[in-house]
Coordinates of C-alpha atoms in Angstrom, one line a residue:
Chain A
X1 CA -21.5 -16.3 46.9
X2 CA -19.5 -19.2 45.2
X3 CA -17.6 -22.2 45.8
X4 CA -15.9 -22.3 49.1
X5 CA -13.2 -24.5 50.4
X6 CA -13.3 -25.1 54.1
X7 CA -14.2 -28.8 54.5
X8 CA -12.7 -29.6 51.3
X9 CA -9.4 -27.6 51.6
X10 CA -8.0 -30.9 53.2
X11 CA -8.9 -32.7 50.0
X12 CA -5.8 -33.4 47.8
X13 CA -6.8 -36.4 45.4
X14 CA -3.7 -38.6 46.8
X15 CA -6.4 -40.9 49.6
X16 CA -7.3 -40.0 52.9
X17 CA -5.5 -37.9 54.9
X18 CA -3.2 -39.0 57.4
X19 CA -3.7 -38.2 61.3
X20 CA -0.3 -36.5 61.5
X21 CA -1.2 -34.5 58.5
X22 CA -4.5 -33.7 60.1
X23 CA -2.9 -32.9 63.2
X24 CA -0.7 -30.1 61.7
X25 CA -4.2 -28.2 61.6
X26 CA -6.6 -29.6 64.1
X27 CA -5.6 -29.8 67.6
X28 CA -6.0 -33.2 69.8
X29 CA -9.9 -32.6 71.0
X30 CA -9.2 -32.9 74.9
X31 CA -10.3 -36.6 76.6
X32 CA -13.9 -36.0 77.7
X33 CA -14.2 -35.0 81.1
X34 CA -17.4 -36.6 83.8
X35 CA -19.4 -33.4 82.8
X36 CA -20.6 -31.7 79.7
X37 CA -18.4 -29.3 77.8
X38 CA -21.2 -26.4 77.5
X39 CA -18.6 -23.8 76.2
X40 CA -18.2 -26.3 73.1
X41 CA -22.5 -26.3 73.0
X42 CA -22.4 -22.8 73.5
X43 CA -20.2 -22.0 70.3
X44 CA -21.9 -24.2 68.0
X45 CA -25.0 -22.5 69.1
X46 CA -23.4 -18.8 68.4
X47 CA -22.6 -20.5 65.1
X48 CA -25.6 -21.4 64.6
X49 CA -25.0 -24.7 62.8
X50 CA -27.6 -26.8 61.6
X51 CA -27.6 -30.5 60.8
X52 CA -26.1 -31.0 57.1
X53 CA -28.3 -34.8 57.2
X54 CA -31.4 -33.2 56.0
X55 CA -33.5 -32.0 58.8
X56 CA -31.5 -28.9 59.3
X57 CA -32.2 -29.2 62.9
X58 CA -29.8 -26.4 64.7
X59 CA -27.3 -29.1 66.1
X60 CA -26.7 -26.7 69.3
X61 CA -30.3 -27.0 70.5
X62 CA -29.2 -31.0 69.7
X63 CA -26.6 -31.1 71.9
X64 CA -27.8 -29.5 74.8
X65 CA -30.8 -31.6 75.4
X66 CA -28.9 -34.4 75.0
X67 CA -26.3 -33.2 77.5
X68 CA -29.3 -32.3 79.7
X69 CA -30.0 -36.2 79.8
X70 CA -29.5 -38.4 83.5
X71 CA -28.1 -41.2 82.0
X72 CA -24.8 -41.5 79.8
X73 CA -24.7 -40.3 75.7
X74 CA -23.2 -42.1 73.3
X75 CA -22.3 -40.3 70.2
X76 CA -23.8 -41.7 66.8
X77 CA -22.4 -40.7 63.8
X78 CA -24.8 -40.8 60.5
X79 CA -22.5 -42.2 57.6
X80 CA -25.6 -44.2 56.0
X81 CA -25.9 -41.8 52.9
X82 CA -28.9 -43.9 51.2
X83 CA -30.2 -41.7 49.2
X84 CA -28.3 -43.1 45.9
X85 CA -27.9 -39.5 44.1
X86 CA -25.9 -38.4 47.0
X87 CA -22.1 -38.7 47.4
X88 CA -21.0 -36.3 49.4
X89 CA -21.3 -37.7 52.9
X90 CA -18.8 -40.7 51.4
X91 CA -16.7 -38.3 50.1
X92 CA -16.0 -37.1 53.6
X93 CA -15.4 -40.3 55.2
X94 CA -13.1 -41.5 52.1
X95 CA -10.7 -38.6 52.0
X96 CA -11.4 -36.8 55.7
X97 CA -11.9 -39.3 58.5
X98 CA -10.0 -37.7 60.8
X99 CA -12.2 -34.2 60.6
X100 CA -15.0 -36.8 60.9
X101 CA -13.8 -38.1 64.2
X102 CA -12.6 -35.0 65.5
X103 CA -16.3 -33.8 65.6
X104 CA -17.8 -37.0 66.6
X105 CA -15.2 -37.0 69.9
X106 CA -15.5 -33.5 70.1
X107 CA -19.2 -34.2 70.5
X108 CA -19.1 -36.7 72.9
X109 CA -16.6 -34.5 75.1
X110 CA -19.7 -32.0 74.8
X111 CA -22.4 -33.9 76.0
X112 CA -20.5 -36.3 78.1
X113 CA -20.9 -39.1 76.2
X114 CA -18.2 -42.2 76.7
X115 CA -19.2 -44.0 73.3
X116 CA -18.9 -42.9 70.1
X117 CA -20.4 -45.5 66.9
X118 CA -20.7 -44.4 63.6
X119 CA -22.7 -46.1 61.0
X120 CA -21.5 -46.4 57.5
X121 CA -23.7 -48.3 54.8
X122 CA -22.4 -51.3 53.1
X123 CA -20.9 -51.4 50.2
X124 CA -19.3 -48.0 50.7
X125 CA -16.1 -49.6 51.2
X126 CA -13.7 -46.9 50.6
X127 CA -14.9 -45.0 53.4
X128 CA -15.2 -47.6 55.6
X129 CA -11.5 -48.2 54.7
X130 CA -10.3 -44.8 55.2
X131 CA -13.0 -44.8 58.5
X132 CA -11.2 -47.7 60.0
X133 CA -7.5 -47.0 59.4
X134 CA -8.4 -43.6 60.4
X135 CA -9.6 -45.4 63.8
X136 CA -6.6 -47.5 64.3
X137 CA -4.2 -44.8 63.7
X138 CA -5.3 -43.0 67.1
X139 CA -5.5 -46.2 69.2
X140 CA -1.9 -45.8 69.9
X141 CA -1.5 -42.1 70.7
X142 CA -4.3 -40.2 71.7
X143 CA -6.4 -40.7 74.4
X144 CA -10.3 -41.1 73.2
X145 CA -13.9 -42.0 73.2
X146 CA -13.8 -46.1 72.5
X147 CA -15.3 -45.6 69.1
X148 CA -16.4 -48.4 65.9
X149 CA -17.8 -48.3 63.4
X150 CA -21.6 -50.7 62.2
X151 CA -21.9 -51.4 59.0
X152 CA -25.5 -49.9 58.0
X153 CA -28.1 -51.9 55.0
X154 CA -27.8 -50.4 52.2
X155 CA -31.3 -49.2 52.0
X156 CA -33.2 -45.6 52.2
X157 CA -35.1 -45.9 55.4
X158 CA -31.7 -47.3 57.2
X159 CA -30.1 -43.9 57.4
X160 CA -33.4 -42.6 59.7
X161 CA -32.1 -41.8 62.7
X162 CA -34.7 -44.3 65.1
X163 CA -33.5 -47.0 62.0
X164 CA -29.8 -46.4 62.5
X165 CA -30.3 -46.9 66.3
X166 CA -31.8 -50.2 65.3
X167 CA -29.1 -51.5 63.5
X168 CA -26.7 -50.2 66.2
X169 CA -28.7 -52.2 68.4
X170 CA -28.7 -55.3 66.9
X171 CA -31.8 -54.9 64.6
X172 CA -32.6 -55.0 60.9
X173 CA -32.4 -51.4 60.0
X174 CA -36.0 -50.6 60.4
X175 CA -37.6 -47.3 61.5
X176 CA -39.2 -48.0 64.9
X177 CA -41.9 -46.1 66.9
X178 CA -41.4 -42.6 68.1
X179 CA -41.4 -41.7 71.1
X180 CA -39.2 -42.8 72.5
X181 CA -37.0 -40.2 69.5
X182 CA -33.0 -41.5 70.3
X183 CA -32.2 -38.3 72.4
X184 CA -34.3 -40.2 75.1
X185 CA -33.7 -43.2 74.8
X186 CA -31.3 -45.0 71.6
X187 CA -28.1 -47.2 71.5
X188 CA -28.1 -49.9 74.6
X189 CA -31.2 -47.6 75.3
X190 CA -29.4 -44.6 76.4
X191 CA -29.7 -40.8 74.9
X192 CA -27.9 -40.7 71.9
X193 CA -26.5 -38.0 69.6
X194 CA -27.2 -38.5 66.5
X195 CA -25.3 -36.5 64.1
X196 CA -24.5 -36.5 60.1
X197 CA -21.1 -37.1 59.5
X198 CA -20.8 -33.3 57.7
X199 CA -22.7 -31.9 60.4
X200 CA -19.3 -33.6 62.9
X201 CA -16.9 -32.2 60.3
X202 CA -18.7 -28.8 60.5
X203 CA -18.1 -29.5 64.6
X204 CA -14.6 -29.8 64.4
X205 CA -14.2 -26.5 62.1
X206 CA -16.0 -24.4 64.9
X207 CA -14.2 -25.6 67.5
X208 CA -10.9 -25.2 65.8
X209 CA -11.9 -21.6 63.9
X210 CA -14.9 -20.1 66.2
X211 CA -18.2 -19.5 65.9
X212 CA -17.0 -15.9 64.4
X213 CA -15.1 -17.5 61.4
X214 CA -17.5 -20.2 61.1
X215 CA -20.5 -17.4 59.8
X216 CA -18.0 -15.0 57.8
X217 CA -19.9 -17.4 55.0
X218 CA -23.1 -18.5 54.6
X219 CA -26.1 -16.3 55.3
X220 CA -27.1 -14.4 58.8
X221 CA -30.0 -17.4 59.6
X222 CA -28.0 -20.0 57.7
X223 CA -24.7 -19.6 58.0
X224 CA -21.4 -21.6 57.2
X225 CA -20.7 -23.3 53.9
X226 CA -23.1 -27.2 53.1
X227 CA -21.6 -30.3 50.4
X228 CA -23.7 -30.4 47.6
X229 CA -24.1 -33.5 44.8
X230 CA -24.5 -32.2 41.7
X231 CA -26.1 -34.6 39.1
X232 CA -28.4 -35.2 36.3
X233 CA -27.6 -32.9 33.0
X234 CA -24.7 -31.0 34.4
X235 CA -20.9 -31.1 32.9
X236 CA -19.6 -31.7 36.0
X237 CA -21.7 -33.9 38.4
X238 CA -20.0 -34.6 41.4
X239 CA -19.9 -33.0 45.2
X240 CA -19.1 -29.2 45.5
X241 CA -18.5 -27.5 48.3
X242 CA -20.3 -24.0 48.3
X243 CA -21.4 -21.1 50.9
X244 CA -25.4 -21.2 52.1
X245 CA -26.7 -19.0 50.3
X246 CA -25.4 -19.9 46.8
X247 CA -28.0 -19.0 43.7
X248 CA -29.3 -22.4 41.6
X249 CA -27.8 -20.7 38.8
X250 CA -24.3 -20.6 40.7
X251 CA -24.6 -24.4 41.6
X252 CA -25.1 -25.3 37.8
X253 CA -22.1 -22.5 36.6
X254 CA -19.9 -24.6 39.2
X255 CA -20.6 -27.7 38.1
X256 CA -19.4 -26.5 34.2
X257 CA -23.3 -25.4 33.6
X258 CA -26.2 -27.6 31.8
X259 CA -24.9 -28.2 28.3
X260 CA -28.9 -29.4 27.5
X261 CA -30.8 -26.7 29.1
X262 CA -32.6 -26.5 32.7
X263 CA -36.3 -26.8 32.3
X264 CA -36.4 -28.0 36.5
X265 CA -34.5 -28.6 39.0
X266 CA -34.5 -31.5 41.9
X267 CA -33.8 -30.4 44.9
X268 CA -32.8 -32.4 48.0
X269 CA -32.8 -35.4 46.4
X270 CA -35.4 -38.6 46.6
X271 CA -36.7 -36.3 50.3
X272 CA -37.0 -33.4 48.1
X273 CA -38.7 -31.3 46.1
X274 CA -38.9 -30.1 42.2
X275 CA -38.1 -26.5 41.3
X276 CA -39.1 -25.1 37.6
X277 CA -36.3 -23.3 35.5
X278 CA -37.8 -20.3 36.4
X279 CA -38.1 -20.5 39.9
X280 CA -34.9 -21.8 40.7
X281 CA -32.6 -19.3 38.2
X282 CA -32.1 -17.1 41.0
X283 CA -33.2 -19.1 44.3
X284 CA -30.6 -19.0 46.9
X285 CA -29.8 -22.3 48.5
X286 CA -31.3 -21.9 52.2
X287 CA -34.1 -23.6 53.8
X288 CA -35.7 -20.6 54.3
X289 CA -36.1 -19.7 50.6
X290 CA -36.4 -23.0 49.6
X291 CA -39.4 -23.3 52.2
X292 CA -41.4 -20.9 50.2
X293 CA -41.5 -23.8 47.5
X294 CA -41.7 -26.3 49.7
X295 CA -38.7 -27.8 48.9
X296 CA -35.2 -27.7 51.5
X297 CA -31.6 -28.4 51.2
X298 CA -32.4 -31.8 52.3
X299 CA -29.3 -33.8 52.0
X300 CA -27.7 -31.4 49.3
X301 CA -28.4 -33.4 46.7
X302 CA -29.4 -31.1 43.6
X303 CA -30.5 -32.7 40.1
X304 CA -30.4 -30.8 37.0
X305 CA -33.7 -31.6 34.6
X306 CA -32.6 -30.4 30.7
X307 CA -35.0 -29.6 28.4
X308 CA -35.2 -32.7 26.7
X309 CA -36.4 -34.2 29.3
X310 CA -39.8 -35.2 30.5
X311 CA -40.3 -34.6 34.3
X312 CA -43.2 -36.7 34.2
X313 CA -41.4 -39.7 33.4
X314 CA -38.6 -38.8 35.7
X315 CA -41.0 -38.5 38.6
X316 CA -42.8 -41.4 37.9
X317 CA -39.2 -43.2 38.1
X318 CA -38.2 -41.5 41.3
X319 CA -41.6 -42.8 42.8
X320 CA -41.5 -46.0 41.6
X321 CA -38.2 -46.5 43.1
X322 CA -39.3 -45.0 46.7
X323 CA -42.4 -47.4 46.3
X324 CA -39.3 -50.5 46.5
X325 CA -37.9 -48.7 49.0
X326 CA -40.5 -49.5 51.6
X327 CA -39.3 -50.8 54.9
X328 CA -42.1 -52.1 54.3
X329 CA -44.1 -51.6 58.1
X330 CA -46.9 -49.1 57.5
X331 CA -50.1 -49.7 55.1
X332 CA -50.2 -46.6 54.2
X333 CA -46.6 -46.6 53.0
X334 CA -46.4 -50.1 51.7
X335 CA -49.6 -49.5 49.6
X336 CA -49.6 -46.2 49.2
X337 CA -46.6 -45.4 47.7
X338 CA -46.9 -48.2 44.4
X339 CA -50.0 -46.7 43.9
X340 CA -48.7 -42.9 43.5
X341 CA -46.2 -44.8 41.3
X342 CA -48.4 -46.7 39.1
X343 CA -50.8 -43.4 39.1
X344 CA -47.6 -41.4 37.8
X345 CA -46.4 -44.1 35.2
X346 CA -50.2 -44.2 33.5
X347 CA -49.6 -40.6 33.0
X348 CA -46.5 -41.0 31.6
X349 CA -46.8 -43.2 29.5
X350 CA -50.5 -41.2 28.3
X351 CA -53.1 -44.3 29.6
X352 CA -53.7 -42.5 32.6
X353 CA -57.6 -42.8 33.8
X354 CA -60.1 -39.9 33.8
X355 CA -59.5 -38.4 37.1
X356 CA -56.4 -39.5 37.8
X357 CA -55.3 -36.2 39.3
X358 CA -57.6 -36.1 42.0
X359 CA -57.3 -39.5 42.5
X360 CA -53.6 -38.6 43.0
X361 CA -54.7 -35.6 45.4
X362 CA -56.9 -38.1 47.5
X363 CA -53.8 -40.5 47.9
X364 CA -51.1 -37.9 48.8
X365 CA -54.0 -36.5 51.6
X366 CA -54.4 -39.9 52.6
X367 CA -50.7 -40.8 52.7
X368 CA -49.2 -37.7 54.3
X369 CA -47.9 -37.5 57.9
X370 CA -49.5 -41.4 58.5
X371 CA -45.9 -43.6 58.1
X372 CA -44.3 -44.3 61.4
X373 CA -41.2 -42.5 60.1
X374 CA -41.1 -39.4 57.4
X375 CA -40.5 -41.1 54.1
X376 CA -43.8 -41.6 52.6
X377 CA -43.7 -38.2 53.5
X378 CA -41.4 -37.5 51.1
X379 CA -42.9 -39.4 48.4
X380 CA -46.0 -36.5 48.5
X381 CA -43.9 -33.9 49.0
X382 CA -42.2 -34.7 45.5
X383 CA -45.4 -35.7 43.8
X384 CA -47.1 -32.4 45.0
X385 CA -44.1 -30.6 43.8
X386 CA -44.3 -32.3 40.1
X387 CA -47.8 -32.0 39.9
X388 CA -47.1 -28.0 39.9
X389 CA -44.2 -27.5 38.1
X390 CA -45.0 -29.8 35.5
X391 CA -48.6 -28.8 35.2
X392 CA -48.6 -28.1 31.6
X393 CA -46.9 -31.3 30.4
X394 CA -48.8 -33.3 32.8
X395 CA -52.2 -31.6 30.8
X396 CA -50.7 -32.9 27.7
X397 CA -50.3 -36.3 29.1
X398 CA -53.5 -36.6 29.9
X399 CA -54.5 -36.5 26.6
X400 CA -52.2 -39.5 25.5
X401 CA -49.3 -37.4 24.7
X402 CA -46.4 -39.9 25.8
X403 CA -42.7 -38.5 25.4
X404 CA -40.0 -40.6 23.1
X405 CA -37.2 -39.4 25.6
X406 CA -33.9 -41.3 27.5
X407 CA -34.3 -41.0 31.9
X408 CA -31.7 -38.6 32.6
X409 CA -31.5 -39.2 36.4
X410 CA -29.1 -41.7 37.1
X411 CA -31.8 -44.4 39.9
X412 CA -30.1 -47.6 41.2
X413 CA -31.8 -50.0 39.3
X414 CA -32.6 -52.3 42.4
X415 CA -32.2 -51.7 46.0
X416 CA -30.3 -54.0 48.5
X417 CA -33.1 -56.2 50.1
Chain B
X1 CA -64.6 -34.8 83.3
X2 CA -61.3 -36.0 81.5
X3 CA -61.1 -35.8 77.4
X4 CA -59.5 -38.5 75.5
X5 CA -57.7 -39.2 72.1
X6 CA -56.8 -42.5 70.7
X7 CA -53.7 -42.8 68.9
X8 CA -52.5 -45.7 66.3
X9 CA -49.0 -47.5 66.0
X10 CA -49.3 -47.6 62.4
X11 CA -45.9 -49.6 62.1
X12 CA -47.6 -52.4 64.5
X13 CA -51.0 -52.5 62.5
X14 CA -52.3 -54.8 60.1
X15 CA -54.8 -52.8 58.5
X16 CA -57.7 -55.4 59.8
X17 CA -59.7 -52.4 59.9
X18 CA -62.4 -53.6 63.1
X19 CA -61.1 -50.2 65.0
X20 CA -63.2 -48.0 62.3
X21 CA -66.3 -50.8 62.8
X22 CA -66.2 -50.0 66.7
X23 CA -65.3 -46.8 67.1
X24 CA -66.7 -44.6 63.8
X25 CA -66.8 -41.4 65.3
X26 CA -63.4 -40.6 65.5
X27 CA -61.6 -43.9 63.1
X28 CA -62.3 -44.0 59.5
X29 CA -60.3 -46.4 56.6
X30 CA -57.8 -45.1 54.0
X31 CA -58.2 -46.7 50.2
X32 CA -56.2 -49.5 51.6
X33 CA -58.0 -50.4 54.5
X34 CA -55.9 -48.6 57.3
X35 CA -57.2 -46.2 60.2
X36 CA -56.9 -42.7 59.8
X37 CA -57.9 -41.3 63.1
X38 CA -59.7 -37.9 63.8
X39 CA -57.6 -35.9 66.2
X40 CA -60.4 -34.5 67.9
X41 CA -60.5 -34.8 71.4
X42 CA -63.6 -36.8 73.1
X43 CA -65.4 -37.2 76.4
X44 CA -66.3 -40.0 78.1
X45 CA -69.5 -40.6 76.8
X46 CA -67.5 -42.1 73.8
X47 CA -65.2 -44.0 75.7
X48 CA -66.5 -47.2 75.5
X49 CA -66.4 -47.2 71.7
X50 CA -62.8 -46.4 72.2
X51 CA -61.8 -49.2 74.6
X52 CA -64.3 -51.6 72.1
X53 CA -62.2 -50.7 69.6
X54 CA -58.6 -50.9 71.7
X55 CA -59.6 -55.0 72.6
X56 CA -61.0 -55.8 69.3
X57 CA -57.5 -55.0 67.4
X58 CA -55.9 -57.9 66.6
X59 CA -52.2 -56.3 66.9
X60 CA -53.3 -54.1 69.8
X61 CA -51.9 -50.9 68.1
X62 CA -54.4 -48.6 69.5
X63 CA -53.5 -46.6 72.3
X64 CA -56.0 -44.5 74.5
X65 CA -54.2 -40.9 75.8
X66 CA -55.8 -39.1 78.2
X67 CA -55.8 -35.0 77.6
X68 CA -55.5 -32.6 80.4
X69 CA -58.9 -32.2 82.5
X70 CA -61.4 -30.2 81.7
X71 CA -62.0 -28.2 85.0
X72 CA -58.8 -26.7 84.8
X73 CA -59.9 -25.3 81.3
X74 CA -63.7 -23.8 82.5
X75 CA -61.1 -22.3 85.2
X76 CA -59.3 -20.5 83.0
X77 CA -62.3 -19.6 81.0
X78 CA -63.8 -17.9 84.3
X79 CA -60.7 -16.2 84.3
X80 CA -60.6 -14.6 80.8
X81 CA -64.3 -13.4 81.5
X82 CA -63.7 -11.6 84.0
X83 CA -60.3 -9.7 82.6
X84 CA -62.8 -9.1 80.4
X85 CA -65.0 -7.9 82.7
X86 CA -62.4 -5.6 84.5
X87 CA -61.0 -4.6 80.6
X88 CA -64.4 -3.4 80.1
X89 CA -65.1 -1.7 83.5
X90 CA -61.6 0.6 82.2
X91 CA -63.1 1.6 79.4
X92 CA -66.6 2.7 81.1
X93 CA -64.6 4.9 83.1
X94 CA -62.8 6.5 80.1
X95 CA -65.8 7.2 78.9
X96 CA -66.6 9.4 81.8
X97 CA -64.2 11.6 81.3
X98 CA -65.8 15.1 80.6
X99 CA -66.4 16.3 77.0
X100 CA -66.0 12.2 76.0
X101 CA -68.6 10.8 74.7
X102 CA -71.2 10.6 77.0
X103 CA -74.0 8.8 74.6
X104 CA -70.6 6.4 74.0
X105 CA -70.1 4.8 77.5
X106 CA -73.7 2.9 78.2
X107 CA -73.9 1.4 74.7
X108 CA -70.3 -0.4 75.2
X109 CA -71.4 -2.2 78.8
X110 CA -74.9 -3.0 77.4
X111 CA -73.3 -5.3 74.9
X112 CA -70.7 -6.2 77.1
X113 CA -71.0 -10.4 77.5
X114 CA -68.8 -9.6 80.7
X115 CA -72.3 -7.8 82.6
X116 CA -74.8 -11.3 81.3
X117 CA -74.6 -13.5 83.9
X118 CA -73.6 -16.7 82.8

């Protein structure tokens, strides 16, 4: 288990590459025809690829239903990567655009879709660059799916799937009201796919390669290889490309190894969970083991905590920063989250009140599962997570203990709002 | 008899908080003033709290979903007593078998809820 190079073999350093280059290796995906392409669903399925985004949905099951649909697809391709630790769906886009679009037509040839829009947040203007001429280089000789691209608000929330239909749609980027999810109903309020931009690169691997090829890596639930971001106290932070599967201890060894020490490790980013020392030496990366921790790959993002370090301070930053990121719809969101925040920050900084954990308990019980989208979710999830693996330092905070010690992990500083 | 359940649109409320003044049985406030609603399923002796509540929200963000019906659950219940019923009858015959205990047999339909009638 180790670094392997499948999406990234096309990666030389010298800029995107070209469609003629891209072309030497991938085949033209055939013009989508009236009907769905259900051999195409049926390899990803024998695959068994799952969504890279963060849900780790199997992207088979995905595409059937919404080739099942009455009414025409369209094909949405997730390139809002807002969680800010995170690189490697920009990555992509910047130096692979063409195995991007090769999975997002290869997709809508699938289900049948005749529109294919992918969102790419603002500011990331190197991809959108690379997107863009990547677009106008197949106007000319390929037929194709019309595709564009919709600049996405550079904001958490706006890469949630019913928020990206929003802004597709002419809206501010908000999460709206499930049901209806957007495989019933989404852009111009028809079923749409909607699909991480690794999860299309992934696509256009299996359909080039096989499903056979695609699980020669990975492990037998979870196979195939998933971009990590590597960041915090690592020599190397940066994306990686490495097989499901891959140990914790692996990831940091790849990434040059933690020249301060691991005492925990983030995993999954801002949506994800803490993992002790300890606990993550020898945890492979897989939902399934990360489950039992109840953390997941989640976007791939993976933080390294050194020694040195206080992970109650770092949480309360993480928090504090979700708590801006509000869309700002749901009370229990909007009011809950500052206060996990503010709860976490009095600890840290050893003025928290007597109580103050249950108090915490009692928010995260009252907060969980009650946002109109998943990301307050997320919020508990990584407070519940600190509150045990930091158990002993937060005991010593309680008793005024404050630490003297630099943030380690690199947090915007404000959000775009 | 139908059963009900009242669901919020918590992006479209305003955390006015006259739902859990109308309908307390199955709507009660967070810390910050917001329904959190008991899942539980209710009958129709408690609608009219529920529809109170629906027309007093300000937003209208309540929504009142109706559950599948109940006969088709006593039904089913009729059915599992008497597979029960039959399961048991089985087992009385085993019992008859020569040699098998014979003290065995009575005890089991004697306790059997299948052989009370309802």
């Amino acid at each position: 288990m180790s670094a392997v190079a499948r999406l990234v073999a096309g990666i030389d350093g010298s800029g995107p590459m070209s469609l003629a280059d891209h072309r030497r290796t991938y085949p033209a995906p055939h013009p989508p025809g009236p009907r769905p392409d259900l051999g195409l669903i049926e390899a990803v399925e024998r695959a068994g690829l799952r969504g890279r985004g963060g849900a780790a949905f199997p992207t088979g099951t995905k595409l059937r239903t919404v080739a099942s649909m009455k009414r025409t697809p369209v094909v949405l391709g997730n390139g809002s990567e807002g969680e800010p630790m995170s690189t490697k769906d920009k990555v992509l886009m910047t130096y692979l655009p063409h195995l991007v679009i090769d999975g997002a037509m290869l997709a809508a040839a699938a289900v049948g879709a005749d529109e294919v829009v992918i969102g790419i947040e603002d500011g990331a203007t190197s991809s959108w660059r690379a997107m863009q001429h990547a677009l106008d280089e197949r106007s000319g000789p390929e037929p194709h799916v019309p595709a564009r691209l919709v600049p996405v608000p550079a904001r958490y929330v706006s890469g949630e799937e019913t928020a990206l239909v929003n802004v597709v749609n002419g809206g501010p980027g908000l999460p709206t009201a499930t049901p209806p999810r957007p495989f019933e109903r989404g852009v111009s309020g028809r079923p749409t796919l909607v699909d991480n931009v690794e999860t299309l690169a992934h696509l256009t691997q299996i359909a080039r390669w096989g499903p056979a090829w695609f699980r020669q890596v990975g492990t037998v639930d979870e196979p195939g290889t998933v971009m990590v971001t590597m960041g915090g106290a690592v020599h190397r932070s940066g994306v990686q490309e490495v097989e499901l599967g891959t140990t914790m201890r692996e990831l940091v060894d790849l990434a040059g190894g933690a020249p301060r020490g691991v005492s925990a490790i983030l995993c999954g980013g801002f949506y994800g969970a803490w993992l002790s020392a300890s606990e993550a030496h020898r945890l492979p990366l897989t939902n399934a083991d990360l489950r039992t921790y109840g953390a997941g790959v989640g976007c791939g993002m993976i933080g390294v905590l050194p020694q040195d370090a206080c992970g109650v301070q770092e949480t309360a930053r993480l928090l504090r920063w979700m708590a801006g990121e509000t869309a700002g719809q749901c009370g229990p969101c909007v009011h809950g989250l500052p206060a996990l925040a503010g709860a976490m920050e009095a600890l840290a900084a050893g003025t928290a009140e007597f109580g103050v954990l249950d108090q915490l308990q009692r928010w995260a019980g009252q907060i969980e599962g009650r946002g109109g989208c998943r990301f307050p979710d997320g919020a508990v999830r990584l407070l519940r997570s600190a509150l045990r693996v930091f158990a002993v330092d937060i005991a010593r905070h309680r008793s005024g203990h404050t630490c003297a010690v630099q943030p380690v992990l690199s947090i915007p500083r404000r959000t775009g709002r | 008899m139908s059963e009900y359940r009242i669901e919020v649109d918590i992006i479209a409320c305003d955390g006015r908080g006259v739902c859990a003044e109308r309908f307390p049985e199955r709507i009660h406030l967070d810390d910050w003033g917001y329904p959190i609603i008991d899942p539980t399923p209710f009958g129709r002796s408690l609608l009219p709290h529920a529809k109170g509540a629906m027309a007093a929200c300000p937003v209208l963000a309540l929504r009142l979903e109706r559950l599948s019906a109940r006969p088709r659950r006593v039904r089913s219940a009729i059915v599992e007593r008497w597979r029960h019923r039959s399961n048991v009858g089985a087992r009385a015959d085993r019992g008859k078998r020569p040699g098998y205990s014979r003290g065995f047999a009575p005890a089991t339909t004697s306790t059997s809820p299948g052989r009370r009638r309802p």
